[in-house]
Structure formats: structure tokens, C-alpha cells
Amino acid sequence: MNTSDRLYAVRGAVCCENTVESIGSRVSELYSLLLAQNSVSECDIVSVQFTMTADLDALNPATALRKAGMASSVPLFAAAEPFIRGGMPRVVRILLTYYGSRAGSPVYLHGAEKLRPDLIGASAGV
């Protein structure tokens, strides 16, 4: 951490199928893109918090990162997203807290762009 850095948080989300493969690959993709797009190094991350909708129960997103060899020394936490009638299904959300020199740009992937249409220009959605 640079002494001029301050604490920031950046959000993201990704839609997944309820399989180990889909959750594993898409959570890893989201995390990697958040770091790359925002020039964040893992050594600058304070913690990562995930939420996931109840229809995703094949794999914990924190476990997905660990299995992919990522975030080995980063504190990870996962929780259930509250059920909201009419809410988007099969979504993993992420809140990445880090020290840096600038605020981050959010990333929404694989259909999750619909969650924040106001940020689509800032997102590298796929």
C-alpha cells in the first residue's frame, strides 16, 4: 500500500448457472476483471464479500476463488442475498474493499448488467 492510498470499495455481479463449473468460472472471471479493470493487486485488498441468490447452491463463491488459486491470503466472506419478489435469479454479487489511489469501476457480467443499467458505460459487461 502506498501512503497516499485510501480505502475504496467496488461492486460487481455475475449471473451463473447452478453448477460447480459455471459458478467457479464466472466468479473467477468477475474477480479477475475487477482487479484488472481497476488496477488492484491482491496485496492491496482488505476483504471480499459475496452474496448469492438462494437458487445458487452448487458452490460457495469464496470456495470458487480458492479452487482457482486466487485470493489465497485475502479474507473472503459469503452470505445469502435476501429474497426479493421479482428479483433477478442466479446472481453472485461481490463487494471488494481495497486500498488504492482512485475509486473503482464496477463490473457486471453475463446478464447482471440489468441490475445497474445506469452504470453500463462504466462496466465491462460480457
Short mmCIF file of N, CA and C in Angstrom, two decimals:
data_model
loop_
_atom_site.label_atom_id
_atom_site.label_comp_id
_atom_site.label_asym_id
_atom_site.label_seq_id
_atom_site.Cartn_x
_atom_site.Cartn_y
_atom_site.Cartn_z
N MET A 1 0.84 -1.18 0.00
CA MET A 1 0.00 0.00 0.00
C MET A 1 0.88 1.24 0.00
N ASN A 2 0.55 2.17 -0.85
CA ASN A 2 1.21 3.46 -0.92
C ASN A 2 0.65 4.35 0.18
N THR A 3 1.46 5.18 0.78
CA THR A 3 0.99 6.02 1.89
C THR A 3 -0.05 7.05 1.44
N SER A 4 -0.15 7.32 0.15
CA SER A 4 -1.17 8.24 -0.34
C SER A 4 -2.47 7.53 -0.72
N ASP A 5 -2.49 6.22 -0.60
CA ASP A 5 -3.70 5.45 -0.94
C ASP A 5 -4.75 5.62 0.14
N ARG A 6 -6.00 5.44 -0.25
CA ARG A 6 -7.10 5.45 0.70
C ARG A 6 -7.96 4.21 0.48
N LEU A 7 -8.90 4.01 1.36
CA LEU A 7 -9.76 2.85 1.30
C LEU A 7 -10.91 3.08 0.33
N TYR A 8 -11.12 2.13 -0.58
CA TYR A 8 -12.21 2.17 -1.56
C TYR A 8 -12.93 0.83 -1.55
N ALA A 9 -14.10 0.81 -2.14
CA ALA A 9 -14.83 -0.43 -2.37
C ALA A 9 -15.43 -0.36 -3.77
N VAL A 10 -15.45 -1.49 -4.43
CA VAL A 10 -16.04 -1.57 -5.76
C VAL A 10 -16.93 -2.80 -5.82
N ARG A 11 -18.03 -2.66 -6.54
CA ARG A 11 -19.01 -3.74 -6.63
C ARG A 11 -18.99 -4.39 -7.99
N GLY A 12 -19.57 -5.57 -8.03
CA GLY A 12 -19.76 -6.27 -9.28
C GLY A 12 -20.79 -7.36 -9.09
N ALA A 13 -21.20 -7.94 -10.19
CA ALA A 13 -22.15 -9.05 -10.14
C ALA A 13 -22.04 -9.87 -11.42
N VAL A 14 -22.43 -11.12 -11.30
CA VAL A 14 -22.42 -12.02 -12.45
C VAL A 14 -23.56 -13.01 -12.31
N CYS A 15 -24.19 -13.32 -13.44
CA CYS A 15 -25.22 -14.36 -13.46
C CYS A 15 -24.55 -15.69 -13.79
N CYS A 16 -25.00 -16.75 -13.10
CA CYS A 16 -24.41 -18.07 -13.26
C CYS A 16 -25.51 -19.12 -13.37
N GLU A 17 -25.14 -20.24 -13.92
CA GLU A 17 -25.99 -21.42 -13.81
C GLU A 17 -25.65 -22.08 -12.48
N ASN A 18 -26.54 -22.89 -11.97
CA ASN A 18 -26.32 -23.54 -10.68
C ASN A 18 -25.50 -24.82 -10.83
N THR A 19 -24.28 -24.65 -11.32
CA THR A 19 -23.35 -25.77 -11.43
C THR A 19 -22.00 -25.34 -10.85
N VAL A 20 -21.23 -26.29 -10.40
CA VAL A 20 -19.89 -26.00 -9.89
C VAL A 20 -19.06 -25.32 -10.97
N GLU A 21 -19.16 -25.80 -12.20
CA GLU A 21 -18.37 -25.25 -13.30
C GLU A 21 -18.74 -23.80 -13.60
N SER A 22 -20.03 -23.52 -13.70
CA SER A 22 -20.47 -22.16 -14.02
C SER A 22 -20.12 -21.18 -12.92
N ILE A 23 -20.44 -21.52 -11.69
CA ILE A 23 -20.13 -20.61 -10.58
C ILE A 23 -18.62 -20.43 -10.47
N GLY A 24 -17.87 -21.52 -10.58
CA GLY A 24 -16.42 -21.43 -10.48
C GLY A 24 -15.80 -20.54 -11.54
N SER A 25 -16.18 -20.74 -12.79
CA SER A 25 -15.57 -19.96 -13.86
C SER A 25 -16.05 -18.51 -13.87
N ARG A 26 -17.31 -18.29 -13.60
CA ARG A 26 -17.83 -16.92 -13.69
C ARG A 26 -17.42 -16.05 -12.50
N VAL A 27 -17.35 -16.63 -11.32
CA VAL A 27 -16.87 -15.86 -10.17
C VAL A 27 -15.40 -15.51 -10.36
N SER A 28 -14.62 -16.45 -10.85
CA SER A 28 -13.20 -16.19 -11.12
C SER A 28 -13.04 -15.11 -12.19
N GLU A 29 -13.86 -15.18 -13.22
CA GLU A 29 -13.83 -14.17 -14.28
C GLU A 29 -14.16 -12.79 -13.73
N LEU A 30 -15.21 -12.71 -12.92
CA LEU A 30 -15.62 -11.43 -12.33
C LEU A 30 -14.51 -10.85 -11.46
N TYR A 31 -13.96 -11.67 -10.59
CA TYR A 31 -12.89 -11.22 -9.69
C TYR A 31 -11.68 -10.74 -10.48
N SER A 32 -11.25 -11.53 -11.45
CA SER A 32 -10.08 -11.17 -12.27
C SER A 32 -10.31 -9.86 -13.01
N LEU A 33 -11.50 -9.69 -13.56
CA LEU A 33 -11.79 -8.47 -14.31
C LEU A 33 -11.87 -7.26 -13.38
N LEU A 34 -12.45 -7.43 -12.19
CA LEU A 34 -12.47 -6.32 -11.23
C LEU A 34 -11.05 -5.86 -10.90
N LEU A 35 -10.15 -6.80 -10.66
CA LEU A 35 -8.77 -6.44 -10.34
C LEU A 35 -8.10 -5.78 -11.54
N ALA A 36 -8.22 -6.36 -12.72
CA ALA A 36 -7.55 -5.83 -13.90
C ALA A 36 -8.10 -4.46 -14.28
N GLN A 37 -9.41 -4.34 -14.33
CA GLN A 37 -10.03 -3.08 -14.76
C GLN A 37 -9.73 -1.94 -13.80
N ASN A 38 -9.51 -2.27 -12.54
CA ASN A 38 -9.30 -1.23 -11.53
C ASN A 38 -7.85 -1.14 -11.05
N SER A 39 -6.96 -1.87 -11.69
CA SER A 39 -5.53 -1.87 -11.33
C SER A 39 -5.32 -2.13 -9.85
N VAL A 40 -6.02 -3.16 -9.35
CA VAL A 40 -5.91 -3.55 -7.95
C VAL A 40 -5.08 -4.82 -7.85
N SER A 41 -4.11 -4.81 -6.95
CA SER A 41 -3.31 -6.00 -6.67
C SER A 41 -3.90 -6.70 -5.45
N GLU A 42 -3.79 -8.01 -5.41
CA GLU A 42 -4.33 -8.74 -4.27
C GLU A 42 -3.73 -8.26 -2.95
N CYS A 43 -2.49 -7.80 -2.96
CA CYS A 43 -1.87 -7.34 -1.71
C CYS A 43 -2.53 -6.06 -1.19
N ASP A 44 -3.30 -5.37 -2.01
CA ASP A 44 -4.00 -4.15 -1.59
C ASP A 44 -5.44 -4.40 -1.16
N ILE A 45 -5.90 -5.64 -1.28
CA ILE A 45 -7.29 -5.96 -0.93
C ILE A 45 -7.42 -6.14 0.57
N VAL A 46 -8.42 -5.51 1.15
CA VAL A 46 -8.73 -5.66 2.57
C VAL A 46 -9.59 -6.90 2.77
N SER A 47 -10.65 -7.01 1.97
CA SER A 47 -11.52 -8.18 2.05
C SER A 47 -12.45 -8.21 0.85
N VAL A 48 -13.08 -9.37 0.64
CA VAL A 48 -14.06 -9.55 -0.42
C VAL A 48 -15.30 -10.17 0.21
N GLN A 49 -16.43 -9.55 -0.05
CA GLN A 49 -17.70 -10.09 0.44
C GLN A 49 -18.55 -10.47 -0.76
N PHE A 50 -19.14 -11.65 -0.69
CA PHE A 50 -20.04 -12.13 -1.73
C PHE A 50 -21.44 -12.28 -1.15
N THR A 51 -22.44 -12.08 -1.99
CA THR A 51 -23.78 -12.58 -1.70
C THR A 51 -24.21 -13.37 -2.92
N MET A 52 -25.11 -14.31 -2.69
CA MET A 52 -25.63 -15.09 -3.80
C MET A 52 -27.10 -15.39 -3.56
N THR A 53 -27.84 -15.45 -4.65
CA THR A 53 -29.27 -15.74 -4.54
C THR A 53 -29.46 -17.20 -4.13
N ALA A 54 -30.59 -17.48 -3.52
CA ALA A 54 -30.86 -18.81 -2.94
C ALA A 54 -30.89 -19.92 -3.97
N ASP A 55 -31.10 -19.59 -5.24
CA ASP A 55 -31.15 -20.62 -6.27
C ASP A 55 -29.76 -21.08 -6.72
N LEU A 56 -28.72 -20.51 -6.15
CA LEU A 56 -27.35 -20.94 -6.40
C LEU A 56 -26.83 -21.65 -5.16
N ASP A 57 -26.73 -22.96 -5.23
CA ASP A 57 -26.27 -23.72 -4.06
C ASP A 57 -25.25 -24.79 -4.42
N ALA A 58 -24.71 -24.73 -5.64
CA ALA A 58 -23.75 -25.75 -6.07
C ALA A 58 -22.33 -25.49 -5.56
N LEU A 59 -21.99 -24.21 -5.32
CA LEU A 59 -20.63 -23.88 -4.91
C LEU A 59 -20.62 -22.51 -4.25
N ASN A 60 -19.92 -22.41 -3.13
CA ASN A 60 -19.72 -21.14 -2.46
C ASN A 60 -18.75 -20.30 -3.32
N PRO A 61 -19.05 -19.02 -3.58
CA PRO A 61 -18.15 -18.22 -4.42
C PRO A 61 -16.76 -18.04 -3.81
N ALA A 62 -16.65 -18.01 -2.50
CA ALA A 62 -15.33 -17.93 -1.88
C ALA A 62 -14.53 -19.19 -2.17
N THR A 63 -15.18 -20.32 -2.10
CA THR A 63 -14.54 -21.59 -2.43
C THR A 63 -14.12 -21.60 -3.90
N ALA A 64 -14.94 -21.01 -4.76
CA ALA A 64 -14.61 -20.95 -6.18
C ALA A 64 -13.29 -20.23 -6.40
N LEU A 65 -13.09 -19.10 -5.72
CA LEU A 65 -11.82 -18.37 -5.87
C LEU A 65 -10.65 -19.18 -5.34
N ARG A 66 -10.82 -19.79 -4.20
CA ARG A 66 -9.73 -20.58 -3.61
C ARG A 66 -9.35 -21.74 -4.55
N LYS A 67 -10.37 -22.42 -5.09
CA LYS A 67 -10.10 -23.54 -6.01
C LYS A 67 -9.39 -23.08 -7.28
N ALA A 68 -9.63 -21.83 -7.67
CA ALA A 68 -8.99 -21.28 -8.87
C ALA A 68 -7.59 -20.76 -8.56
N GLY A 69 -7.15 -20.86 -7.31
CA GLY A 69 -5.82 -20.40 -6.93
C GLY A 69 -5.74 -18.89 -6.74
N MET A 70 -6.89 -18.28 -6.53
CA MET A 70 -6.93 -16.82 -6.36
C MET A 70 -7.25 -16.47 -4.91
N ALA A 71 -6.87 -15.27 -4.52
CA ALA A 71 -7.23 -14.69 -3.22
C ALA A 71 -6.79 -15.57 -2.05
N SER A 72 -5.62 -16.18 -2.17
CA SER A 72 -5.18 -17.13 -1.14
C SER A 72 -4.95 -16.48 0.22
N SER A 73 -4.59 -15.20 0.24
CA SER A 73 -4.35 -14.54 1.53
C SER A 73 -5.34 -13.40 1.78
N VAL A 74 -6.45 -13.41 1.05
CA VAL A 74 -7.47 -12.37 1.17
C VAL A 74 -8.63 -12.92 2.02
N PRO A 75 -9.08 -12.16 3.02
CA PRO A 75 -10.27 -12.60 3.76
C PRO A 75 -11.50 -12.57 2.86
N LEU A 76 -12.20 -13.70 2.79
CA LEU A 76 -13.39 -13.84 1.97
C LEU A 76 -14.59 -14.17 2.85
N PHE A 77 -15.75 -13.66 2.48
CA PHE A 77 -16.97 -13.92 3.24
C PHE A 77 -18.13 -14.02 2.26
N ALA A 78 -18.98 -15.02 2.44
CA ALA A 78 -20.15 -15.19 1.58
C ALA A 78 -21.40 -15.24 2.43
N ALA A 79 -22.47 -14.66 1.90
CA ALA A 79 -23.76 -14.63 2.60
C ALA A 79 -24.88 -14.79 1.58
N ALA A 80 -26.05 -15.14 2.09
CA ALA A 80 -27.22 -15.27 1.24
C ALA A 80 -27.79 -13.90 0.92
N GLU A 81 -28.12 -13.69 -0.33
CA GLU A 81 -28.80 -12.47 -0.76
C GLU A 81 -30.24 -12.55 -0.26
N PRO A 82 -30.79 -11.49 0.28
CA PRO A 82 -32.18 -11.55 0.73
C PRO A 82 -33.12 -11.81 -0.45
N PHE A 83 -34.15 -12.60 -0.22
CA PHE A 83 -35.12 -12.86 -1.26
C PHE A 83 -35.99 -11.61 -1.46
N ILE A 84 -36.05 -11.17 -2.69
CA ILE A 84 -36.90 -10.05 -3.06
C ILE A 84 -37.78 -10.53 -4.21
N ARG A 85 -39.07 -10.51 -4.00
CA ARG A 85 -40.01 -10.96 -5.04
C ARG A 85 -39.73 -10.18 -6.33
N GLY A 86 -39.57 -10.91 -7.41
CA GLY A 86 -39.29 -10.29 -8.71
C GLY A 86 -37.82 -9.98 -8.94
N GLY A 87 -36.97 -10.31 -7.98
CA GLY A 87 -35.54 -10.05 -8.13
C GLY A 87 -34.91 -10.96 -9.17
N MET A 88 -33.77 -10.55 -9.66
CA MET A 88 -33.06 -11.33 -10.66
C MET A 88 -32.54 -12.63 -10.05
N PRO A 89 -32.78 -13.75 -10.70
CA PRO A 89 -32.29 -15.04 -10.18
C PRO A 89 -30.84 -15.30 -10.58
N ARG A 90 -30.23 -16.27 -9.90
CA ARG A 90 -28.91 -16.82 -10.21
C ARG A 90 -27.81 -15.75 -10.31
N VAL A 91 -27.73 -14.92 -9.27
CA VAL A 91 -26.76 -13.82 -9.26
C VAL A 91 -25.80 -13.96 -8.08
N VAL A 92 -24.52 -13.81 -8.37
CA VAL A 92 -23.50 -13.66 -7.35
C VAL A 92 -23.07 -12.20 -7.40
N ARG A 93 -23.11 -11.54 -6.24
CA ARG A 93 -22.65 -10.16 -6.13
C ARG A 93 -21.36 -10.13 -5.33
N ILE A 94 -20.54 -9.13 -5.60
CA ILE A 94 -19.25 -9.02 -4.92
C ILE A 94 -19.05 -7.57 -4.46
N LEU A 95 -18.46 -7.44 -3.30
CA LEU A 95 -18.02 -6.14 -2.80
C LEU A 95 -16.55 -6.31 -2.42
N LEU A 96 -15.68 -5.67 -3.18
CA LEU A 96 -14.24 -5.78 -3.00
C LEU A 96 -13.75 -4.48 -2.35
N THR A 97 -13.17 -4.59 -1.17
CA THR A 97 -12.64 -3.43 -0.44
C THR A 97 -11.12 -3.45 -0.57
N TYR A 98 -10.55 -2.31 -0.95
CA TYR A 98 -9.12 -2.27 -1.25
C TYR A 98 -8.54 -0.88 -0.97
N TYR A 99 -7.23 -0.84 -0.82
CA TYR A 99 -6.51 0.42 -0.76
C TYR A 99 -6.02 0.76 -2.17
N GLY A 100 -6.24 2.01 -2.57
CA GLY A 100 -5.83 2.41 -3.90
C GLY A 100 -5.75 3.92 -4.02
N SER A 101 -5.44 4.35 -5.22
CA SER A 101 -5.30 5.78 -5.48
C SER A 101 -6.54 6.38 -6.13
N ARG A 102 -7.51 5.51 -6.50
CA ARG A 102 -8.73 6.03 -7.12
C ARG A 102 -9.89 5.06 -6.88
N ALA A 103 -11.08 5.64 -6.99
CA ALA A 103 -12.29 4.82 -6.86
C ALA A 103 -12.37 3.84 -8.03
N GLY A 104 -12.96 2.70 -7.77
CA GLY A 104 -13.06 1.67 -8.79
C GLY A 104 -14.27 1.80 -9.68
N SER A 105 -14.21 1.08 -10.80
CA SER A 105 -15.33 0.98 -11.72
C SER A 105 -15.97 -0.38 -11.54
N PRO A 106 -17.29 -0.44 -11.39
CA PRO A 106 -17.97 -1.72 -11.18
C PRO A 106 -17.95 -2.58 -12.44
N VAL A 107 -18.15 -3.87 -12.24
CA VAL A 107 -18.19 -4.82 -13.34
C VAL A 107 -19.43 -5.69 -13.18
N TYR A 108 -20.23 -5.74 -14.23
CA TYR A 108 -21.44 -6.58 -14.25
C TYR A 108 -21.37 -7.43 -15.50
N LEU A 109 -21.52 -8.76 -15.34
CA LEU A 109 -21.29 -9.70 -16.43
C LEU A 109 -22.44 -10.68 -16.62
N HIS A 110 -22.54 -11.18 -17.85
CA HIS A 110 -23.41 -12.30 -18.20
C HIS A 110 -24.86 -12.09 -17.80
N GLY A 111 -25.39 -10.93 -18.08
CA GLY A 111 -26.78 -10.63 -17.78
C GLY A 111 -26.98 -9.77 -16.54
N ALA A 112 -26.00 -9.71 -15.68
CA ALA A 112 -26.12 -8.92 -14.45
C ALA A 112 -26.09 -7.42 -14.74
N GLU A 113 -25.75 -7.04 -15.97
CA GLU A 113 -25.76 -5.63 -16.34
C GLU A 113 -27.14 -5.00 -16.10
N LYS A 114 -28.17 -5.82 -16.17
CA LYS A 114 -29.55 -5.33 -15.96
C LYS A 114 -29.77 -4.83 -14.54
N LEU A 115 -28.92 -5.23 -13.62
CA LEU A 115 -29.05 -4.77 -12.23
C LEU A 115 -28.75 -3.28 -12.10
N ARG A 116 -27.82 -2.79 -12.90
CA ARG A 116 -27.40 -1.39 -12.81
C ARG A 116 -27.26 -0.78 -14.21
N PRO A 117 -28.36 -0.58 -14.91
CA PRO A 117 -28.26 -0.01 -16.25
C PRO A 117 -27.64 1.38 -16.26
N ASP A 118 -27.70 2.06 -15.13
CA ASP A 118 -27.09 3.40 -15.03
C ASP A 118 -25.56 3.33 -15.06
N LEU A 119 -25.00 2.14 -14.85
CA LEU A 119 -23.54 2.00 -14.83
C LEU A 119 -22.99 1.23 -16.02
N ILE A 120 -23.82 0.93 -16.99
CA ILE A 120 -23.37 0.09 -18.11
C ILE A 120 -22.15 0.68 -18.80
N GLY A 121 -22.08 1.98 -18.96
CA GLY A 121 -20.91 2.60 -19.59
C GLY A 121 -19.64 2.37 -18.80
N ALA A 122 -19.77 2.21 -17.48
CA ALA A 122 -18.61 2.01 -16.62
C ALA A 122 -18.25 0.53 -16.52
N SER A 123 -19.15 -0.34 -16.96
CA SER A 123 -18.96 -1.78 -16.78
C SER A 123 -18.40 -2.43 -18.03
N ALA A 124 -17.57 -3.41 -17.81
CA ALA A 124 -17.05 -4.20 -18.94
C ALA A 124 -17.90 -5.44 -19.08
N GLY A 125 -19.17 -5.30 -19.25
CA GLY A 125 -20.10 -6.43 -19.33
C GLY A 125 -19.88 -7.28 -20.55
N VAL A 126 -20.12 -8.57 -20.37
CA VAL A 126 -19.97 -9.53 -21.45
C VAL A 126 -21.30 -10.20 -21.67
#
